[in-house]
Amino acid sequence: MSVFISLVLILLPVIAEAHPGRTDANGGHYCRTNCAKWGLENGEYHYHNGGGSKPAPAATKKPAVKATTKPTSKPAATPAPAALLLPKKQAAGTLQVYYFDVGQGDSTLIRTPSNQYILIDGGNNNQGTKVVQYLNALGVKTLDAMVATHPDADHIGGLDDVLKALEVKSVYAPKVSHTTQTYKDFLTAVKNEGRTIKAVSKGVKIPLQGVDASFLAPVNSYGDDLNNWSAVLKVSYKSKSFLFTGDAELKSENDMLADRMSLKADVLKVGHHGSSSSTSKAFLDAVKPTYAIISTGKNNYGHPDSGILARLKTANATVLRTDQKGTITAISDGTKITFMSTKGAK
C-alpha cells in the first residue's frame, strides 16, 4: 500500500501537468502543456482514459438569426377620413339656406331671419350623423319643422338620427307610405319623440314669422309613384323666393302647371338630382330661376343629366352643384341673394 501511494505521489505532478483542468461532458479535454510528451499536439482534444485523441466534438450550432432589416420606407398608413367641411354660420337677420353636401341625396336647412329652422330631408342612412354635425356646427338646437319630401332612402335615411339628436317641434310628410326598413325607422323615430306627422298637400303652410312657406305639391294622388308624391315647398322672403322640389317628376310638374299656381322662384333646387325625369322645359319656363342648385354625388344614374344641364344653361340659370362646391349657402336680405360654398369661393 505504501508503495502504491508513493507511486501516485511521484506521478501526480506529471498528470497534473499534462491534464490540467476538468474534463468536459464527453470525458475529455484539450491539451494545454507538455503536449508533445504525451504525443499530442498543442490544443489537441483527448481523453483521460487513454482512449487517445479525437477531434473535438462539434459545438452546438446556434440557430441562425435573421438580421432585422429596417424597411426602406414606412408602411402605407390607412388614410384618415377626410375632415368634414362645415358651413360657416351666418349672422342673424337674413334668410339663410344651407344645401348640405350629403353625396347622392338631399338635405337642406332653412334659417329664417327670426331664427326659426326648417330641415328638408336628411340624406341617406349613412349621412345622418353628418347632417347632425352640420346642424351642431350651425348652432341648431331645435327644429321648428322637419319635412320628409317622400319615402326614398336618400331623402329620409338620416332623419331618424336627427330626430334622436335634436328637438323637433313638427314633422311634415306627404300621405304615402313605404315598406322599407328605412321608412319604418323614420316612423319609429317620429313616434319615439312623441310627434305625429302632419300630412302635406297643396296649400298647406308651415307657420313662420316674416317668411311665407307654402307647399305647392303633391297636387294629386300618385299611387306607388313615390317621386311624384314629393312635397314641393316654396319659401318667400320679401322679394326673393326659393323652390324646393324633392324628386318631383313630370306628372307632378304638370299638375302644378295645370293648377296655375305661382311657381316663379329666384333659386330652384333642381328636381331629382338633375335627372331627365324632372325639370321639363315648361316647368323651367314657369319657375324662371336665376340660380339652380343640384344636390348630387357619385352615382350610377347619370345625375345630373347632360340634357338638363344644357336646358338650365339655355334658361340662363347659374348652376351650383354640391358634388363640386360642397355645402352651398344662400344668404338673402330679401332684395338680393349671395352664395358661399365649402369647396369654392363666392
Short mmCIF file of C-alpha atoms in Angstrom, two decimals:
data_model
loop_
_atom_site.label_atom_id
_atom_site.label_comp_id
_atom_site.label_asym_id
_atom_site.label_seq_id
_atom_site.Cartn_x
_atom_site.Cartn_y
_atom_site.Cartn_z
CA MET A 1 0.00 0.00 0.00
CA SER A 2 2.80 2.34 0.87
CA VAL A 3 4.44 1.53 -2.46
CA PHE A 4 1.21 2.41 -4.36
CA ILE A 5 0.85 5.69 -2.52
CA SER A 6 4.46 6.55 -3.25
CA LEU A 7 3.94 5.82 -6.96
CA VAL A 8 0.89 8.07 -7.11
CA LEU A 9 2.76 10.88 -5.41
CA ILE A 10 5.56 10.53 -7.97
CA LEU A 11 3.19 10.60 -10.99
CA LEU A 12 0.75 13.24 -9.69
CA PRO A 13 2.76 16.26 -10.76
CA VAL A 14 3.15 14.77 -14.21
CA ILE A 15 -0.56 14.01 -14.55
CA ALA A 16 -1.47 17.42 -13.29
CA GLU A 17 1.00 18.96 -15.66
CA ALA A 18 -0.35 17.03 -18.67
CA HIS A 19 -4.00 17.22 -17.82
CA PRO A 20 -4.80 20.45 -16.16
CA GLY A 21 -8.44 21.47 -15.80
CA ARG A 22 -11.60 19.49 -15.61
CA THR A 23 -12.93 17.07 -18.17
CA ASP A 24 -15.97 18.07 -20.10
CA ALA A 25 -19.28 16.29 -20.55
CA ASN A 26 -17.71 13.99 -23.15
CA GLY A 27 -14.98 12.77 -20.71
CA GLY A 28 -12.08 14.59 -22.36
CA HIS A 29 -10.40 17.95 -22.65
CA TYR A 30 -7.89 19.95 -24.62
CA CYS A 31 -4.14 19.54 -24.04
CA ARG A 32 -2.61 22.75 -22.74
CA THR A 33 1.01 21.97 -21.59
CA ASN A 34 3.73 19.37 -22.36
CA CYS A 35 1.53 18.08 -25.18
CA ALA A 36 4.45 16.62 -27.20
CA LYS A 37 5.50 14.49 -24.21
CA TRP A 38 2.16 12.75 -24.42
CA GLY A 39 2.20 12.51 -28.20
CA LEU A 40 -0.35 15.28 -28.57
CA GLU A 41 -0.45 18.48 -30.48
CA ASN A 42 -0.90 21.67 -28.55
CA GLY A 43 -4.61 22.18 -28.04
CA GLU A 44 -5.41 18.60 -29.18
CA TYR A 45 -8.52 17.11 -27.68
CA HIS A 46 -8.03 13.78 -25.84
CA TYR A 47 -9.50 11.59 -23.16
CA HIS A 48 -8.25 10.80 -19.65
CA ASN A 49 -8.90 7.11 -20.01
CA GLY A 50 -6.18 6.63 -22.59
CA GLY A 51 -8.58 6.47 -25.44
CA GLY A 52 -6.31 8.70 -27.44
CA SER A 53 -7.08 11.87 -29.22
CA LYS A 54 -10.22 12.65 -31.10
CA PRO A 55 -11.46 15.62 -32.99
CA ALA A 56 -13.17 17.99 -30.70
CA PRO A 57 -16.92 17.49 -30.62
CA ALA A 58 -18.72 19.93 -32.86
CA ALA A 59 -20.03 22.87 -30.96
CA THR A 60 -23.76 23.05 -30.75
CA LYS A 61 -24.75 25.32 -33.58
CA LYS A 62 -26.97 28.19 -32.64
CA PRO A 63 -29.92 28.63 -34.91
CA ALA A 64 -29.30 31.30 -37.45
CA VAL A 65 -31.00 34.52 -36.55
CA LYS A 66 -32.02 36.71 -39.44
CA ALA A 67 -30.88 40.22 -39.07
CA THR A 68 -33.72 42.60 -38.61
CA THR A 69 -33.82 44.68 -41.72
CA LYS A 70 -35.28 48.11 -41.39
CA PRO A 71 -37.86 48.78 -44.06
CA THR A 72 -36.67 51.20 -46.66
CA SER A 73 -39.94 53.07 -46.34
CA LYS A 74 -42.72 53.26 -43.80
CA PRO A 75 -45.72 51.04 -44.47
CA ALA A 76 -48.58 52.93 -46.02
CA ALA A 77 -50.83 54.23 -43.30
CA THR A 78 -54.57 53.83 -43.58
CA PRO A 79 -55.74 57.22 -44.82
CA ALA A 80 -57.76 59.11 -42.26
CA PRO A 81 -61.26 60.04 -43.32
CA ALA A 82 -61.37 63.47 -44.86
CA ALA A 83 -62.37 66.16 -42.41
CA LEU A 84 -65.97 67.24 -42.83
CA LEU A 85 -66.16 70.68 -44.43
CA LEU A 86 -68.61 72.58 -42.28
CA PRO A 87 -70.60 75.57 -43.50
CA LYS A 88 -70.00 78.88 -41.79
CA LYS A 89 -72.76 80.12 -39.52
CA GLN A 90 -74.13 83.42 -40.81
CA ALA A 91 -75.23 86.42 -38.77
CA ALA A 92 -78.88 86.51 -37.77
CA GLY A 93 -81.36 88.74 -39.55
CA THR A 94 -81.22 87.23 -43.05
CA LEU A 95 -82.85 84.26 -44.71
CA GLN A 96 -80.25 81.52 -45.00
CA VAL A 97 -80.50 78.29 -46.96
CA TYR A 98 -77.85 75.60 -46.49
CA TYR A 99 -77.82 72.94 -49.20
CA PHE A 100 -75.87 70.27 -47.35
CA ASP A 101 -73.34 68.10 -49.14
CA VAL A 102 -74.68 64.60 -48.42
CA GLY A 103 -73.41 62.83 -51.52
CA GLN A 104 -76.10 61.31 -53.70
CA GLY A 105 -79.08 62.55 -51.74
CA ASP A 106 -80.86 65.63 -50.43
CA SER A 107 -80.74 67.60 -47.20
CA THR A 108 -81.40 71.33 -46.83
CA LEU A 109 -81.63 73.62 -43.81
CA ILE A 110 -83.55 76.90 -43.86
CA ARG A 111 -82.89 79.52 -41.20
CA THR A 112 -85.33 82.42 -41.10
CA PRO A 113 -84.45 85.98 -40.06
CA SER A 114 -86.28 85.25 -36.79
CA ASN A 115 -84.06 82.22 -36.09
CA GLN A 116 -86.59 79.55 -36.94
CA TYR A 117 -85.21 76.39 -38.52
CA ILE A 118 -86.70 74.03 -41.11
CA LEU A 119 -84.90 70.89 -42.25
CA ILE A 120 -85.93 69.40 -45.59
CA ASP A 121 -84.78 65.75 -45.84
CA GLY A 122 -81.75 64.16 -44.22
CA GLY A 123 -79.78 62.32 -46.88
CA ASN A 124 -79.18 58.58 -46.93
CA ASN A 125 -78.89 56.27 -43.90
CA ASN A 126 -75.13 56.73 -43.70
CA GLN A 127 -75.43 60.53 -43.84
CA GLY A 128 -77.48 61.05 -40.69
CA THR A 129 -74.53 61.64 -38.37
CA LYS A 130 -73.08 64.07 -40.92
CA VAL A 131 -76.33 66.04 -41.03
CA VAL A 132 -76.31 66.21 -37.23
CA GLN A 133 -72.73 67.52 -37.38
CA TYR A 134 -73.80 70.21 -39.84
CA LEU A 135 -76.67 71.23 -37.58
CA ASN A 136 -74.45 71.30 -34.49
CA ALA A 137 -71.88 73.45 -36.30
CA LEU A 138 -74.63 75.92 -37.18
CA GLY A 139 -75.82 76.08 -33.59
CA VAL A 140 -79.17 74.42 -34.23
CA LYS A 141 -80.73 73.06 -31.05
CA THR A 142 -84.35 72.89 -32.12
CA LEU A 143 -86.03 72.39 -35.48
CA ASP A 144 -89.32 74.23 -35.82
CA ALA A 145 -90.21 71.92 -38.71
CA MET A 146 -88.87 68.80 -40.39
CA VAL A 147 -90.03 67.99 -43.92
CA ALA A 148 -89.67 64.46 -45.32
CA THR A 149 -90.36 65.07 -49.00
CA HIS A 150 -91.06 61.40 -49.81
CA PRO A 151 -90.06 57.91 -48.54
CA ASP A 152 -86.94 57.35 -50.68
CA ALA A 153 -83.92 56.38 -48.55
CA ASP A 154 -81.62 59.07 -49.99
CA HIS A 155 -84.02 61.69 -48.62
CA ILE A 156 -85.29 60.31 -45.31
CA GLY A 157 -82.50 57.88 -44.36
CA GLY A 158 -80.77 60.28 -41.97
CA LEU A 159 -83.87 61.81 -40.41
CA ASP A 160 -84.08 59.27 -37.58
CA ASP A 161 -80.60 60.36 -36.44
CA VAL A 162 -81.72 63.98 -36.46
CA LEU A 163 -84.88 63.17 -34.50
CA LYS A 164 -82.79 61.42 -31.83
CA ALA A 165 -80.25 64.26 -31.60
CA LEU A 166 -82.42 67.40 -31.69
CA GLU A 167 -85.80 68.59 -30.53
CA VAL A 168 -88.20 68.65 -33.48
CA LYS A 169 -91.43 70.57 -32.96
CA SER A 170 -93.33 69.34 -36.04
CA VAL A 171 -92.89 66.81 -38.84
CA TYR A 172 -94.39 67.17 -42.33
CA ALA A 173 -94.66 64.47 -44.99
CA PRO A 174 -96.97 63.52 -47.86
CA LYS A 175 -99.62 60.93 -47.11
CA VAL A 176 -97.84 58.00 -48.74
CA SER A 177 -96.23 55.01 -47.04
CA HIS A 178 -93.50 52.56 -47.91
CA THR A 179 -92.45 49.11 -46.70
CA THR A 180 -88.68 49.64 -46.44
CA GLN A 181 -86.85 49.38 -43.12
CA THR A 182 -85.56 52.92 -43.67
CA TYR A 183 -89.11 54.26 -43.78
CA LYS A 184 -90.08 52.19 -40.72
CA ASP A 185 -87.08 53.60 -38.83
CA PHE A 186 -88.25 57.11 -39.67
CA LEU A 187 -91.78 56.42 -38.44
CA THR A 188 -90.45 54.82 -35.26
CA ALA A 189 -88.21 57.81 -34.54
CA VAL A 190 -91.15 60.20 -35.01
CA LYS A 191 -93.26 58.11 -32.62
CA ASN A 192 -90.48 57.87 -30.04
CA GLU A 193 -90.26 61.67 -29.99
CA GLY A 194 -93.97 61.89 -29.25
CA ARG A 195 -94.80 63.50 -32.59
CA THR A 196 -97.37 62.81 -35.28
CA ILE A 197 -96.88 63.54 -38.96
CA LYS A 198 -98.72 66.49 -40.49
CA ALA A 199 -99.93 65.47 -43.94
CA VAL A 200 -98.59 67.56 -46.82
CA SER A 201 -100.64 68.55 -49.82
CA LYS A 202 -101.08 71.63 -51.98
CA GLY A 203 -101.95 74.70 -49.89
CA VAL A 204 -100.57 73.53 -46.51
CA LYS A 205 -98.38 76.15 -44.84
CA ILE A 206 -95.59 75.99 -42.26
CA PRO A 207 -96.25 78.79 -39.73
CA LEU A 208 -93.20 81.06 -39.68
CA GLN A 209 -92.54 84.66 -38.62
CA GLY A 210 -91.95 87.08 -41.51
CA VAL A 211 -91.47 84.31 -44.07
CA ASP A 212 -94.06 82.52 -46.22
CA ALA A 213 -93.56 78.75 -46.55
CA SER A 214 -96.27 77.09 -48.66
CA PHE A 215 -96.49 73.60 -50.12
CA LEU A 216 -97.32 73.53 -53.84
CA ALA A 217 -97.40 69.75 -54.18
CA PRO A 218 -98.42 66.99 -54.12
CA VAL A 219 -101.45 68.21 -56.03
CA ASN A 220 -102.99 64.75 -56.60
CA SER A 221 -102.50 61.13 -55.56
CA TYR A 222 -99.83 59.14 -57.41
CA GLY A 223 -100.25 55.55 -56.26
CA ASP A 224 -96.87 53.87 -55.74
CA ASP A 225 -95.03 56.52 -57.79
CA LEU A 226 -93.07 57.83 -54.81
CA ASN A 227 -91.12 60.57 -56.60
CA ASN A 228 -94.27 62.35 -57.76
CA TRP A 229 -95.58 62.30 -54.19
CA SER A 230 -92.71 64.66 -53.29
CA ALA A 231 -93.55 67.58 -51.04
CA VAL A 232 -92.70 70.73 -53.02
CA LEU A 233 -92.13 73.77 -50.81
CA LYS A 234 -91.87 77.42 -51.83
CA VAL A 235 -90.28 79.82 -49.34
CA SER A 236 -90.56 83.59 -49.90
CA TYR A 237 -88.91 86.41 -48.01
CA LYS A 238 -89.76 89.94 -49.19
CA SER A 239 -89.00 89.97 -52.93
CA LYS A 240 -86.90 86.77 -53.06
CA SER A 241 -88.07 83.16 -53.18
CA PHE A 242 -86.74 79.61 -53.13
CA LEU A 243 -88.36 76.46 -54.56
CA PHE A 244 -87.58 73.02 -53.14
CA THR A 245 -88.85 70.19 -55.32
CA GLY A 246 -87.62 66.93 -53.79
CA ASP A 247 -87.76 64.27 -56.51
CA ALA A 248 -90.93 65.59 -58.17
CA GLU A 249 -91.12 64.40 -61.78
CA LEU A 250 -93.10 65.30 -64.90
CA LYS A 251 -96.52 64.22 -63.58
CA SER A 252 -96.23 66.40 -60.51
CA GLU A 253 -94.72 69.28 -62.51
CA ASN A 254 -97.57 69.13 -65.00
CA ASP A 255 -100.13 69.10 -62.20
CA MET A 256 -98.57 72.19 -60.65
CA LEU A 257 -98.60 73.91 -64.06
CA ALA A 258 -102.21 72.94 -64.66
CA ASP A 259 -103.17 74.29 -61.25
CA ARG A 260 -101.87 77.71 -62.38
CA MET A 261 -100.06 78.32 -59.11
CA SER A 262 -97.20 80.79 -58.91
CA LEU A 263 -94.02 78.80 -59.49
CA LYS A 264 -91.69 81.76 -60.05
CA ALA A 265 -88.60 81.48 -57.84
CA ASP A 266 -85.14 83.02 -57.77
CA VAL A 267 -83.49 79.80 -56.65
CA LEU A 268 -84.60 76.34 -57.79
CA LYS A 269 -83.48 73.18 -56.05
CA VAL A 270 -83.47 71.09 -59.22
CA GLY A 271 -85.76 68.05 -59.07
CA HIS A 272 -84.47 64.50 -58.64
CA HIS A 273 -80.75 65.40 -58.56
CA GLY A 274 -80.84 66.69 -62.13
CA SER A 275 -82.49 63.60 -63.61
CA SER A 276 -84.03 63.82 -67.09
CA SER A 277 -87.33 62.74 -65.49
CA SER A 278 -87.68 66.20 -63.92
CA THR A 279 -87.26 69.88 -64.80
CA SER A 280 -89.28 69.91 -68.01
CA LYS A 281 -88.89 72.93 -70.26
CA ALA A 282 -92.44 74.08 -69.44
CA PHE A 283 -91.78 73.84 -65.70
CA LEU A 284 -88.44 75.65 -66.01
CA ASP A 285 -90.07 78.39 -68.08
CA ALA A 286 -92.60 78.90 -65.29
CA VAL A 287 -90.01 78.99 -62.50
CA LYS A 288 -87.52 81.22 -64.35
CA PRO A 289 -84.74 80.67 -61.80
CA THR A 290 -81.65 82.84 -61.64
CA TYR A 291 -79.86 80.08 -59.77
CA ALA A 292 -80.25 76.30 -59.92
CA ILE A 293 -78.91 74.07 -57.13
CA ILE A 294 -78.25 70.41 -57.86
CA SER A 295 -77.76 68.12 -54.87
CA THR A 296 -75.83 65.10 -56.11
CA GLY A 297 -72.81 62.90 -55.53
CA LYS A 298 -71.03 59.96 -57.11
CA ASN A 299 -73.71 57.78 -58.69
CA ASN A 300 -74.55 55.30 -61.44
CA TYR A 301 -77.73 57.04 -62.52
CA GLY A 302 -76.19 59.64 -64.80
CA HIS A 303 -77.15 62.50 -62.47
CA PRO A 304 -77.12 65.28 -63.39
CA ASP A 305 -78.30 64.61 -66.92
CA SER A 306 -76.38 66.47 -69.63
CA GLY A 307 -79.65 67.47 -71.31
CA ILE A 308 -80.91 69.07 -68.09
CA LEU A 309 -77.64 70.94 -67.67
CA ALA A 310 -77.99 72.23 -71.23
CA ARG A 311 -81.60 73.23 -70.54
CA LEU A 312 -80.57 75.18 -67.46
CA LYS A 313 -77.82 76.90 -69.41
CA THR A 314 -80.31 77.90 -72.12
CA ALA A 315 -82.54 79.31 -69.38
CA ASN A 316 -79.58 81.45 -68.19
CA ALA A 317 -79.64 79.83 -64.76
CA THR A 318 -76.36 79.72 -62.85
CA VAL A 319 -75.83 76.09 -61.79
CA LEU A 320 -74.27 75.23 -58.44
CA ARG A 321 -73.66 71.56 -57.60
CA THR A 322 -72.92 70.04 -54.19
CA ASP A 323 -70.61 67.42 -55.74
CA GLN A 324 -68.44 70.28 -56.99
CA LYS A 325 -68.99 73.01 -54.40
CA GLY A 326 -69.69 71.04 -51.23
CA THR A 327 -72.30 72.57 -48.96
CA ILE A 328 -73.77 75.63 -50.66
CA THR A 329 -75.10 78.53 -48.59
CA ALA A 330 -77.54 81.10 -49.96
CA ILE A 331 -77.98 84.31 -47.95
CA SER A 332 -80.75 86.79 -48.67
CA ASP A 333 -81.78 90.06 -47.12
CA GLY A 334 -84.99 89.92 -49.15
CA THR A 335 -83.69 92.08 -52.00
CA LYS A 336 -80.56 90.21 -53.12
CA ILE A 337 -79.01 86.75 -52.75
CA THR A 338 -75.35 85.89 -52.25
CA PHE A 339 -73.75 82.47 -52.18
CA MET A 340 -70.93 80.78 -50.32
CA SER A 341 -69.67 77.19 -50.50
CA THR A 342 -67.30 74.96 -48.57
CA LYS A 343 -65.28 73.96 -51.64
CA GLY A 344 -65.01 77.20 -53.53
CA ALA A 345 -65.08 80.96 -53.47
CA LYS A 346 -68.21 83.07 -53.55
#
